[in-house]
Coordinates of C-alpha atoms in Angstrom, one line a residue:
Chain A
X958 CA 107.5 50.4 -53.0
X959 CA 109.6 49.5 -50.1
X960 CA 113.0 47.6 -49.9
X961 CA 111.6 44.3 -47.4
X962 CA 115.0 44.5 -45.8
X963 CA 115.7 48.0 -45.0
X964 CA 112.2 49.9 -46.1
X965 CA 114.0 52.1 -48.0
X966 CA 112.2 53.6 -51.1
X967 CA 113.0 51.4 -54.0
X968 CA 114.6 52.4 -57.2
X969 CA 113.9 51.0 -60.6
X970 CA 117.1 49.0 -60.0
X971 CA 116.8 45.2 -58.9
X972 CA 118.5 45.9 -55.8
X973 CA 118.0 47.8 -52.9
X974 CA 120.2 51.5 -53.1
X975 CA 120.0 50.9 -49.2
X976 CA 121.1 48.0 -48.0
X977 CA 122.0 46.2 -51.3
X978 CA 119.7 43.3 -51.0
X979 CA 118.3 41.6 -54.7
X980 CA 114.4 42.6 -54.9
X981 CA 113.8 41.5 -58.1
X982 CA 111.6 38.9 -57.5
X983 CA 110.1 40.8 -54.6
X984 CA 109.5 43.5 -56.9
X985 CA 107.9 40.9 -59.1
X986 CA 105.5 39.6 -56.4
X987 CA 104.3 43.2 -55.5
X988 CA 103.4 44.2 -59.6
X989 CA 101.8 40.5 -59.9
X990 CA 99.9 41.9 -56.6
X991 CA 99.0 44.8 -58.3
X992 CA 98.1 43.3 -61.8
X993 CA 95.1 41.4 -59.5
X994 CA 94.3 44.4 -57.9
X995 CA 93.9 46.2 -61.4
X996 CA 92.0 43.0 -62.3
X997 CA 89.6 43.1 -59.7
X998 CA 88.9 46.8 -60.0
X999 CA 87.8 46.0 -64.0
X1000 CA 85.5 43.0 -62.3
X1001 CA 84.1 45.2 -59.6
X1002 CA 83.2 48.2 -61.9
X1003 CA 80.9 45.6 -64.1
X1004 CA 79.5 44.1 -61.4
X1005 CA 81.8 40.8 -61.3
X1006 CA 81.8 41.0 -57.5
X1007 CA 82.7 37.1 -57.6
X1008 CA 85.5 37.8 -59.8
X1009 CA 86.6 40.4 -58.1
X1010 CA 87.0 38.9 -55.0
X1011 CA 88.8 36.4 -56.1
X1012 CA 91.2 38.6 -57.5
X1013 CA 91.3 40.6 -54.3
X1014 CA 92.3 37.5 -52.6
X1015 CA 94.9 36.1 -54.9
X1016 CA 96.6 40.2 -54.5
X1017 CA 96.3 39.7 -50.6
X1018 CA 98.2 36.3 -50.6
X1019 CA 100.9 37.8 -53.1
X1020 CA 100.9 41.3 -50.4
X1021 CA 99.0 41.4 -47.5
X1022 CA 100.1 45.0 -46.5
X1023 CA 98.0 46.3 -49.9
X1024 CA 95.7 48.6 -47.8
X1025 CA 93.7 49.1 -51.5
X1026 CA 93.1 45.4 -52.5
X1027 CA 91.6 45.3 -48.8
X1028 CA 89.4 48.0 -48.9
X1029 CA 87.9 47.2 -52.0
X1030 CA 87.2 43.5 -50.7
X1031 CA 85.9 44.8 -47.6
X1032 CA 83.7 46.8 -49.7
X1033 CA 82.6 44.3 -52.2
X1034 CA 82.0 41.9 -48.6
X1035 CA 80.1 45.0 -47.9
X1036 CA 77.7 45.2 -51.0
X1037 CA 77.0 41.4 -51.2
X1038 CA 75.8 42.0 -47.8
X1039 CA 78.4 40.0 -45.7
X1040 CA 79.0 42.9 -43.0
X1041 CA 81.2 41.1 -40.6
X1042 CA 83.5 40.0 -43.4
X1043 CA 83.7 43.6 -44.6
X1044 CA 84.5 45.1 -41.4
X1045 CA 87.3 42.2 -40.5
X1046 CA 89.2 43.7 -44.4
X1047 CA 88.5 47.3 -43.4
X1048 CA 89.6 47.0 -39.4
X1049 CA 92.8 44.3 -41.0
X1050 CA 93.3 47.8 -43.4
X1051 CA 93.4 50.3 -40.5
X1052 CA 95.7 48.0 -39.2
X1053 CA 98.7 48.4 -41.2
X1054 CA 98.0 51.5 -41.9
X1055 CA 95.8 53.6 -39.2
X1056 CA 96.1 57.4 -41.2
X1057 CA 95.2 58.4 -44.7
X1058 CA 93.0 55.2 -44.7
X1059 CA 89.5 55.2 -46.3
X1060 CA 88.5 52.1 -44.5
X1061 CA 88.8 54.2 -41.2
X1062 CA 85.5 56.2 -43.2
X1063 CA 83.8 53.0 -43.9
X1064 CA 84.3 51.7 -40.6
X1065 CA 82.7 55.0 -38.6
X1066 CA 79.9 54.9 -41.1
X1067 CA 78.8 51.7 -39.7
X1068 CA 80.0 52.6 -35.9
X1069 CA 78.4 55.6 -35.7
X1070 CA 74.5 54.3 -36.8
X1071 CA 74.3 51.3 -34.2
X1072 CA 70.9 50.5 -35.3
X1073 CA 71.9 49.6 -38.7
X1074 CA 75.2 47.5 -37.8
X1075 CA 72.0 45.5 -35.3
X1076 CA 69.9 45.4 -38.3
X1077 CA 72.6 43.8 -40.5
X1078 CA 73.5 41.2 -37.5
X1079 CA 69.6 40.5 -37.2
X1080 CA 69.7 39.5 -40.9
X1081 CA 73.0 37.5 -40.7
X1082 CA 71.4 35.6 -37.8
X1083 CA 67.7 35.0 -39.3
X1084 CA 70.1 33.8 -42.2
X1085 CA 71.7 31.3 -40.2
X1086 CA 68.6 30.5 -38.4
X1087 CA 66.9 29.6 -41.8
X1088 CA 69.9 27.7 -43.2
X1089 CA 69.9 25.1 -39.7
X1090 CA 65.9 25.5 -40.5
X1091 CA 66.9 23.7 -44.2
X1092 CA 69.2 21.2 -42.7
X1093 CA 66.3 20.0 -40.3
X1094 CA 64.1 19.8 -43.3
X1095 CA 61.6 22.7 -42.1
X1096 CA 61.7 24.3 -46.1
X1097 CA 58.7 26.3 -45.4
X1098 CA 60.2 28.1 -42.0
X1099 CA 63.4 28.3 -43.7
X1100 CA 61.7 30.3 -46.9
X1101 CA 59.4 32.6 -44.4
X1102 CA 62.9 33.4 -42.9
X1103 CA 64.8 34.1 -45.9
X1104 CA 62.4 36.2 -47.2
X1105 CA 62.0 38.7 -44.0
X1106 CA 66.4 38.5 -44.7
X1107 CA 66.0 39.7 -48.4
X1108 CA 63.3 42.5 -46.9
X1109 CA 65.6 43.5 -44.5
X1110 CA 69.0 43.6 -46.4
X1111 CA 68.3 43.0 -50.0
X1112 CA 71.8 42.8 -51.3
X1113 CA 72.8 39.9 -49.3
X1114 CA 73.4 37.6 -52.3
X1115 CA 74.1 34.4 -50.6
X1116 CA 70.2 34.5 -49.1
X1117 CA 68.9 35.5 -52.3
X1118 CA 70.2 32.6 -53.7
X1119 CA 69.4 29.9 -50.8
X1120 CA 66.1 31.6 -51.2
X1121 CA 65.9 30.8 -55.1
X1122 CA 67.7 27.1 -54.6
X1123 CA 64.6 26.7 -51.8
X1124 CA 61.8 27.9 -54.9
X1125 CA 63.6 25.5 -57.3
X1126 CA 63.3 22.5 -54.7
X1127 CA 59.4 23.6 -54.8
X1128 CA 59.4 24.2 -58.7
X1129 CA 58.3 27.8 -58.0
X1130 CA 60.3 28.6 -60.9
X1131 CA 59.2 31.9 -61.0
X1132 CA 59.7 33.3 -58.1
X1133 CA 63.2 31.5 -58.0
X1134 CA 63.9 33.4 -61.5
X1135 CA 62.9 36.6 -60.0
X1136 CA 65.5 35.8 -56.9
X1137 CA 68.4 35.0 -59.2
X1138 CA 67.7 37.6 -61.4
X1139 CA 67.8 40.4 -58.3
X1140 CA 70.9 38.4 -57.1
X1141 CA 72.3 38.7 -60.7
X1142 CA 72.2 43.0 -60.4
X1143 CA 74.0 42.6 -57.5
X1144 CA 76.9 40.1 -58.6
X1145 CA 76.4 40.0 -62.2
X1146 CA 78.7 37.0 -62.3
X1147 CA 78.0 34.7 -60.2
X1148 CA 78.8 31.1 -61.0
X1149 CA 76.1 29.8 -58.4
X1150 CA 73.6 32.2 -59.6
X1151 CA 74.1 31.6 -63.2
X1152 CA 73.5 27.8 -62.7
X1153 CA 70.4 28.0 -61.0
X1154 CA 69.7 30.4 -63.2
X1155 CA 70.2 28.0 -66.3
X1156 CA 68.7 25.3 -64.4
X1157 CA 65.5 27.3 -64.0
X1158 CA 65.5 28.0 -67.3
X1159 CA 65.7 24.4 -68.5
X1160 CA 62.9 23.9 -65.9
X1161 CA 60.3 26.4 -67.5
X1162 CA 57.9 24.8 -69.7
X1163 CA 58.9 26.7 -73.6
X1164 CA 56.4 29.0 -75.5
X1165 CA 55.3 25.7 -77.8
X1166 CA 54.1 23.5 -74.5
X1167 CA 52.4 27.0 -73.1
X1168 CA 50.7 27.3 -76.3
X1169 CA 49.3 23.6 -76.9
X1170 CA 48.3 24.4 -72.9
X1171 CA 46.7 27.3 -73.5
X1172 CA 44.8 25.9 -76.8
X1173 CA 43.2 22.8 -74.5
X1174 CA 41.3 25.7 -72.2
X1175 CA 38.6 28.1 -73.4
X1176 CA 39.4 31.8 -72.6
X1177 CA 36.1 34.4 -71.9
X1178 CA 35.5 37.1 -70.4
X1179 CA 33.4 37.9 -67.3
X1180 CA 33.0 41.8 -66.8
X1181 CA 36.5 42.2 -65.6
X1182 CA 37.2 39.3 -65.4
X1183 CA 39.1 36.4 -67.5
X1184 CA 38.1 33.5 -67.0
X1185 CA 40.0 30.0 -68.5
X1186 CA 38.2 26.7 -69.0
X1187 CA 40.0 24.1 -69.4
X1188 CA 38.5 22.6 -72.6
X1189 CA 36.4 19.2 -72.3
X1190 CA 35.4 20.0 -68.6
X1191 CA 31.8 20.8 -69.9
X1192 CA 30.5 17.4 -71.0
X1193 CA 32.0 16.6 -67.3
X1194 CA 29.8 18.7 -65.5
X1195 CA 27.1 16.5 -64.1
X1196 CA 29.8 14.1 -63.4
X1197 CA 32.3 16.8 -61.5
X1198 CA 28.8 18.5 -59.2
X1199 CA 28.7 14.9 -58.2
X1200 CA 32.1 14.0 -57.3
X1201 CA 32.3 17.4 -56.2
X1202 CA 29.5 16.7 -53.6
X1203 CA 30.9 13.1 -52.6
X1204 CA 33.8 15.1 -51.8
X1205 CA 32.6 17.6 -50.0
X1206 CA 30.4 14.9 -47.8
X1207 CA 33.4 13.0 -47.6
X1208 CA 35.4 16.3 -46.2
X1209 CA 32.2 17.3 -43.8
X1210 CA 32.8 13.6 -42.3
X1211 CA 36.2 14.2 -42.0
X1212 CA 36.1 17.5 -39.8
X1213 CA 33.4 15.5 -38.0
X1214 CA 35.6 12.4 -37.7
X1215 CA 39.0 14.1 -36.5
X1216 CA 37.7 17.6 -35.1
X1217 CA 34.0 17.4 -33.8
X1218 CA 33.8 14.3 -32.8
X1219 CA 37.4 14.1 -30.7
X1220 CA 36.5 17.0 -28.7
X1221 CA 33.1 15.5 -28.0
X1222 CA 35.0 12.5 -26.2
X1223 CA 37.2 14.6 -24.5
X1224 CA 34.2 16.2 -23.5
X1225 CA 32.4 13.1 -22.8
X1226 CA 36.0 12.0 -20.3
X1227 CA 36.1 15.3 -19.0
X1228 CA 32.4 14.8 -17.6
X1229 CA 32.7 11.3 -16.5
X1230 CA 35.9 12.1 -15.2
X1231 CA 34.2 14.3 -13.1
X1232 CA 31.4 12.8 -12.1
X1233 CA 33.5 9.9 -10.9
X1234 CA 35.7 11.8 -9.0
X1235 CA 32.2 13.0 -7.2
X1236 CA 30.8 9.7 -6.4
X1237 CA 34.4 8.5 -5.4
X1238 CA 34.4 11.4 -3.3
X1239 CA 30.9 10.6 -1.9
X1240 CA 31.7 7.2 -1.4
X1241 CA 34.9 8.1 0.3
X1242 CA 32.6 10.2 2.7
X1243 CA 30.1 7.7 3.8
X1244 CA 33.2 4.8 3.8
X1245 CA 34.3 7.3 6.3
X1246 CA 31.1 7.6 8.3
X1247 CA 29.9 3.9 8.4
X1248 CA 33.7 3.4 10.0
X1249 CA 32.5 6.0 12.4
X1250 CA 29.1 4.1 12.8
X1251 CA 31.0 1.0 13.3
X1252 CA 33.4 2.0 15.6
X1253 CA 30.2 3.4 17.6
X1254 CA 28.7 0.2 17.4
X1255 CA 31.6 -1.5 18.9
X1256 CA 31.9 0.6 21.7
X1257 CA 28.0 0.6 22.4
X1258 CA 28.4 -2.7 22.5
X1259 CA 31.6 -3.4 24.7
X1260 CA 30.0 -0.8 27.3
X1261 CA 26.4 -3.1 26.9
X1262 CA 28.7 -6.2 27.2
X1263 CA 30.3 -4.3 30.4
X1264 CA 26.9 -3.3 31.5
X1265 CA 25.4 -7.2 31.1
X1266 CA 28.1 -8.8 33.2
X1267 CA 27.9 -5.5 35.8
X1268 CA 24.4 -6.3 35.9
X1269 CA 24.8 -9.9 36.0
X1270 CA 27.1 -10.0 38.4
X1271 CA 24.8 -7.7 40.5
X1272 CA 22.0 -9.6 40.1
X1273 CA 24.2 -13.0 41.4
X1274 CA 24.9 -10.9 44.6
X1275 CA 21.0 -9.8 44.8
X1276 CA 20.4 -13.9 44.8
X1277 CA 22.9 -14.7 47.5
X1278 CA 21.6 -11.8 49.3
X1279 CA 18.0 -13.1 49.3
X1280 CA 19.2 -16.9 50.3
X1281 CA 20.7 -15.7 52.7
X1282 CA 18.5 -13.3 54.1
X1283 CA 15.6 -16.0 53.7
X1284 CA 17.7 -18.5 55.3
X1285 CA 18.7 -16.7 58.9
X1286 CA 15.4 -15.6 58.8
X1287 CA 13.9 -19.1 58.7
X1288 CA 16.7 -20.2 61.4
X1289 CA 15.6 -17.1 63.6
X1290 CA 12.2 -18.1 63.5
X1291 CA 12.8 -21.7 64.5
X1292 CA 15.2 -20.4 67.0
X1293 CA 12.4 -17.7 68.5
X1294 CA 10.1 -19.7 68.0
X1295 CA 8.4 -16.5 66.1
X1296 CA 6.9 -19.0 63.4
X1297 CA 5.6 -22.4 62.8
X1298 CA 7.2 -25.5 60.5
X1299 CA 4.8 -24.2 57.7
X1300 CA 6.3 -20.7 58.0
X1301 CA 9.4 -21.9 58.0
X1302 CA 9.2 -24.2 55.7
X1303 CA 7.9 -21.2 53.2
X1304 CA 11.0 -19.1 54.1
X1305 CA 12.9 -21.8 53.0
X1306 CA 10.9 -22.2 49.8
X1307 CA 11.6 -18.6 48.9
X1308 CA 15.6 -19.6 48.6
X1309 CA 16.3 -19.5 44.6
X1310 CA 16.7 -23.3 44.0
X1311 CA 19.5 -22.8 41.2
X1312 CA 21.3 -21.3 43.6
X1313 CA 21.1 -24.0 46.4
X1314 CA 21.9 -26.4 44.3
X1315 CA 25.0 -24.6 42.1
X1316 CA 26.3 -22.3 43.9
X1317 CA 25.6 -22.6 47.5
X1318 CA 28.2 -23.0 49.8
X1319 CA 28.5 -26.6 51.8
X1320 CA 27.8 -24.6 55.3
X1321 CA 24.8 -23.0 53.3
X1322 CA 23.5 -26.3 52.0
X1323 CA 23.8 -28.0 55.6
X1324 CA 22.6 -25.8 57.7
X1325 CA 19.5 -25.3 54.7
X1326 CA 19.1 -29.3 55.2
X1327 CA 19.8 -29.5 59.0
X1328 CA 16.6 -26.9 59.0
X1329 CA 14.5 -28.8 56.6
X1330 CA 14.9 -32.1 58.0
X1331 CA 14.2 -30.9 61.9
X1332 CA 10.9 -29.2 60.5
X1333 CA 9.7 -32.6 57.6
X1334 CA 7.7 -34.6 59.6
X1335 CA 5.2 -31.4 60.7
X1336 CA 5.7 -29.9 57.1
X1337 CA 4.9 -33.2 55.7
X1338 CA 2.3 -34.2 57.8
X1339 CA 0.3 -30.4 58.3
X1340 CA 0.6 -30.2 54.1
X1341 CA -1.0 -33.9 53.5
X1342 CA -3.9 -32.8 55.8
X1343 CA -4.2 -29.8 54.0
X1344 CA -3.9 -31.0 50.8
X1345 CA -6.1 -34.0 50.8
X1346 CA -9.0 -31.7 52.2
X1347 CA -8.4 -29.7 49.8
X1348 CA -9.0 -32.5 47.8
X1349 CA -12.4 -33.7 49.4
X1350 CA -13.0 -29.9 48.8
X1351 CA -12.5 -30.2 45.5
X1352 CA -10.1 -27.4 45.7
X1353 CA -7.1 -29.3 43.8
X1354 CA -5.3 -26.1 43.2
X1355 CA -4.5 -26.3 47.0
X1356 CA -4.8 -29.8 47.2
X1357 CA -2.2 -30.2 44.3
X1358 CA 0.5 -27.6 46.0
X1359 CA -0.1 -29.6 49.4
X1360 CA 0.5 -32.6 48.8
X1361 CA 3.5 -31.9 46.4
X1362 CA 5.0 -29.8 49.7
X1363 CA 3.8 -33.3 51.8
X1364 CA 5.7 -35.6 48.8
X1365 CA 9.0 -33.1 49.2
X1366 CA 9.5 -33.4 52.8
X1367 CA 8.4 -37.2 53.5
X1368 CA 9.1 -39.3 50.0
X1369 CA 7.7 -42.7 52.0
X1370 CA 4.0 -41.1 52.1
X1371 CA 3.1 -42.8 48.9
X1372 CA -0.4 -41.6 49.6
X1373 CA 0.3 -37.7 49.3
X1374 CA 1.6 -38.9 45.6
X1375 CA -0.9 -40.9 44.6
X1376 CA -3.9 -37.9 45.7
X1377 CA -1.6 -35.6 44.0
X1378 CA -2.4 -37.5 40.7
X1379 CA -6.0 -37.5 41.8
X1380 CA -6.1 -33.9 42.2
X1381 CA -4.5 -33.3 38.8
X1382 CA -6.9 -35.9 37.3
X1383 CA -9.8 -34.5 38.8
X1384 CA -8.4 -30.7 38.0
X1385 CA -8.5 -32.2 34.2
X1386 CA -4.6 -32.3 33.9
X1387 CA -4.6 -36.1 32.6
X1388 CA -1.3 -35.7 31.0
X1389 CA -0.1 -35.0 34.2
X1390 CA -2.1 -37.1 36.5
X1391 CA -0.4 -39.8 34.3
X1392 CA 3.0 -38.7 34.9
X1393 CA 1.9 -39.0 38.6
X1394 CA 0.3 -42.3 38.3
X1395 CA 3.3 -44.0 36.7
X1396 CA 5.6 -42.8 39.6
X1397 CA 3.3 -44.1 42.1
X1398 CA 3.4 -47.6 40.3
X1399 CA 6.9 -47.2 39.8
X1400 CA 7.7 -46.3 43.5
X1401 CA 4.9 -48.3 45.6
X1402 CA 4.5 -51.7 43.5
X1403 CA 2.1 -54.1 44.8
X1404 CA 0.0 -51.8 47.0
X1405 CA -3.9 -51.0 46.1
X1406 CA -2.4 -47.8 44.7
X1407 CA -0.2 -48.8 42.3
X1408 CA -3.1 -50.9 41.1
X1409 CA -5.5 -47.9 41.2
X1410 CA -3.0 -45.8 39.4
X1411 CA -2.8 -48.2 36.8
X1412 CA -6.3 -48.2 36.3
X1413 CA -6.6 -44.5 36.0
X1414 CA -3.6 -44.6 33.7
X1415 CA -5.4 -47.4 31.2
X1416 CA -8.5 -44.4 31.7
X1417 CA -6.3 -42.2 30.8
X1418 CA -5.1 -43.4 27.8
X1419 CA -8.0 -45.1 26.6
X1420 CA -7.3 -48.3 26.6
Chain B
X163 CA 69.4 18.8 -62.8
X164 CA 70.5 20.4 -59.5
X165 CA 70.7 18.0 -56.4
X166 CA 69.1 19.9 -53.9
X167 CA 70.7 18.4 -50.7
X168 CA 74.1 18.7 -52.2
X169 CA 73.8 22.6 -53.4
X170 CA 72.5 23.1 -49.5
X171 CA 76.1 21.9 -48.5
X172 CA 77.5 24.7 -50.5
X173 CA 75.9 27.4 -48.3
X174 CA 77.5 28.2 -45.1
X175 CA 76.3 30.3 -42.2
X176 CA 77.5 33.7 -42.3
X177 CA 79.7 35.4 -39.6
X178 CA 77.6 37.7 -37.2
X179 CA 79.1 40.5 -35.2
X180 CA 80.4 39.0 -32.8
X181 CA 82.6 36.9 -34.1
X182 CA 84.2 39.5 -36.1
X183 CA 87.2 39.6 -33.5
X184 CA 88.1 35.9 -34.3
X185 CA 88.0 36.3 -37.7
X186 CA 90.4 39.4 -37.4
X187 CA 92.5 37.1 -35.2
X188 CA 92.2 33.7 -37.1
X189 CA 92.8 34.6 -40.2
X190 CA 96.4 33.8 -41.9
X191 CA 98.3 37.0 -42.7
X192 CA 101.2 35.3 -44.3
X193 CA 102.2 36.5 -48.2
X194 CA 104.0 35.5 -50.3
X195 CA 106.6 38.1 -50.0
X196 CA 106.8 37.0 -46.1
X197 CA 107.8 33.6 -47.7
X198 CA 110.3 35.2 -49.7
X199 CA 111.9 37.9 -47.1
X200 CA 112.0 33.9 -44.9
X201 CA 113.8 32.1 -47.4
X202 CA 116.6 35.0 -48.0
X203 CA 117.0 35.3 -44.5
X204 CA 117.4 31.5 -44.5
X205 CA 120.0 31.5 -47.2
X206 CA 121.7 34.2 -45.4
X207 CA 122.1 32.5 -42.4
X208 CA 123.1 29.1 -44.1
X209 CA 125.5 30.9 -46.7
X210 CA 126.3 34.1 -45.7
X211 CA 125.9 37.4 -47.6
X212 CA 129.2 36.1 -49.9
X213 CA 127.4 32.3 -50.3
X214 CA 124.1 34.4 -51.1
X215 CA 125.6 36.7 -53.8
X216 CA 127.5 33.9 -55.3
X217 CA 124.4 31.6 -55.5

């Protein structure tokens, strides 16, 4: 022991032979230090790791430079299978003192085999992992974790016991007996591990409620096998085949209900799904094409609409042409003298009426009329000696178109009318030899036609 | 009867690896006989090796 002042080597004095300065209650401090040491190396050697690191602990806060009280609580940390808390007492030990110090063996033992020190962080973090796996409620993960930890590193304590609290939770009080009593070899006193253990004891059903159990089942054998019946289950039989067959209906119906019969819909979607997508394709397609067609349409029929009023217009020229042509011509002749009245008078028939009378210009239409009028009286007159020869002839089909060419050019020859009704009459046109009748009554009144007409016209209709 | 959800709160996650540094670093070295070589050197300073010895 050394003075705190001066570190000189104490005496058995209460004072310091160095420096003089009172260490009797350091002196105290440092054999209480040692009494918990000495305390926790009786725990340790029965197995009282618990007790003996709490010993350890109360010797480090009396003297943290004891390099002994460390080493031993690293190495309990170390054999309850906390690693990292072992190696922070041993590497804390080396500290103070870095020669003659058995943690420096400890600490190459795990340095030196890297595998192992990865092993034992593997456990510590699966045993973390299953401890967050608890406080989300996942019990089942949290036990499949725990139990790979224990395989792994089967002196860690503290999983051992989660892993027993976790088989309590799930009255597996078997297993959770076998848990604490592993975790009991390691820490023989463990308060935590004692309680469970009590409580898993209270838990077990005692020898008396096993036995009246065992007494309500029938025990045989079966070749090698033992087989218990539970006694009264045989009057039940009948009763249990058919509940057992309701239930296995009932179960067939459900895997039908939630496993066979969902994938059949989804199969079912999956086909109308894509068979839709087809016909909207297919649709899309010919939507595409008709708007093709359509657009065709509308071209065809601006370029026929085009076309029409090209050919319209053409044809309007084609007209004018003609009147014209037909019209010089018939002036030429009269000029030249090349042709008659009735020749001319044909020319001038050949001019399209509709356009004489819509679109003809005034110099068209006067000179047309100054023509017709200087040629009437022969027209007129040559046409009504035709035409009523004709008649006599009994030709009315010439008769009729002379005397309507007489009735054009002179309007006062009310005889060239009134044959020309004749002609239809006697041609068998009465509808129209009426029509002619009327006019003559109608345009010559009081004459012997107009009465003759009216005659024919009371014939006519039968009166 | 043990109450599940309360034991759980009793169990803490262990230290890996690599937090075995801060722990070294974290953790409170102070003795007792650091509190006693403090409160002579206290007394010395208030009193003085005479006020000390007389005390």
């Amino acid at each position: 022991m050394f003075c705190f002042n001066c570190g000189c080597r104490l005496s058995e004095k209460n004072f310091c032979t160095g420096c003089g300065a009172d260490v009797g209650l350091y002196k105290k401090i440092m054999y209480t230090a040692n009494r918990f040491y000495n305390e926790a190396l009786d725990k340790a050697k029965v197995r009282d790791l618990s007790g003996a690191v709490v010993s350890l602990r109360q010797c480090i806060k009396l003297d943290k430079n004891h390099i002994d009280a460390r080493n031993l609580l690293g190495l309990i940390y170390f054999e309850r299978g906390e690693v990292v808390a072992a190696l922070s007492e041993w590497v804390m030990s080396k500290n103070i003192r870095s020669e003659k110090n058995i943690a420096d063996d400890y600490i190459d033992a795990i340095q030196n085999n890297p595998g192992r020190l990865e092993a034992y962080n593997q456990t510590i973090k699966k045993y973390n992992m299953a401890l967050t796996y608890c406080q989300q409620d996942s019990l089942d993960l949290a036990v499949i974790q725990l139990k790979k930890v224990v395989s792994m590193n089967s002196r860690f304590v503290q999983a051992r016991q989660l892993l027993a609290l976790l088989y309590i939770n799930s009255q597996d009080l078997e297993r959770a007996k076998k848990e604490l009593d592993r975790a009991l070899s390691i820490d023989a006193n463990n308060t935590m591990t004692l309680r469970y253990l009590k409580e898993v004891e209270e838990m077990t059903p005692t020898d008396e409620e096993r036995i009246r159990k065992k007494k309500e089942a029938i025990v045989y054998r079966s070749g090698n096998d033992t087989v218990i019946q539970p006694v009264g289950k045989k009057e039940m039989v009948g009763l249990q085949t058919l509940i057992n067959i309701i239930i296995g209906v009932a179960i067939g119906v459900g895997i039908a209900w939630f496993l066979v019969l969902p994938s059949k819909i989804q199969q079912a979607q999956t086909e109308v799904n894509e068979k839709y997508k087809e016909v909207s394709e297919q649709l899309d397609a010919k939507t595409l094409e008709t708007e093709e067609l359509t657009t065709q349409i509308n071209e065809l029929i601006q370029e026929k609409d085009s076309l029409s009023s090209s050919l319209s217009e053409a044809q309007g020229n084609k007209v004018l042409l003609q009147a014209y042509t037909d019209l010089i011509e018939a002036v030429l002749m009269r000029m030249n003298k090349t042709g008659d009245e009735m020749q001319i008078a044909d020319m001038l028939e050949q001019i399209d009426k509709k356009y004489l009378q819509d679109e003809a210009t005034d110099s068209f239409k006067n000179l047309y009329q100054a023509l017709r009028d200087d040629i009437s009286k022969v027209v007129a007159k040559n046409s009504y000696n035709t035409g009523y020869a004709a008649f006599r002839a009994e030709d009315y089909d010439t008769a009729i178109k002379n005397l309507e060419r007489a009735y054009q050019y002179d309007p006062s020859n009310g005889e060239a009318l009134y044959n020309l009704g004749n002609s239809y009459n006697k041609k068998g046109d009465t509808s129209k030899a009426a029509e002619i009748y009327e006019q003559v009554v109608a345009l010559f009144p009081n004459t012997e036609k107009a009465r003759k007409s009216q005659n024919y016209i009371r014939q006519i209709k039968g009166e | 009867m043990i109450d599940f959800e309360e034991e759980l709160k009793k169990f803490h996650p262990s230290l890996e690896v690599e937090d075995v540094e801060d722990a070294i670093y974290n953790q409170d070295v102070t003795d007792l006989a650091d509190v006693l070589v403090k409160l002579v050197k206290e007394a010395k300073e208030e009193y003085g090796d005479d006020g000390l010895a007389e005390g």
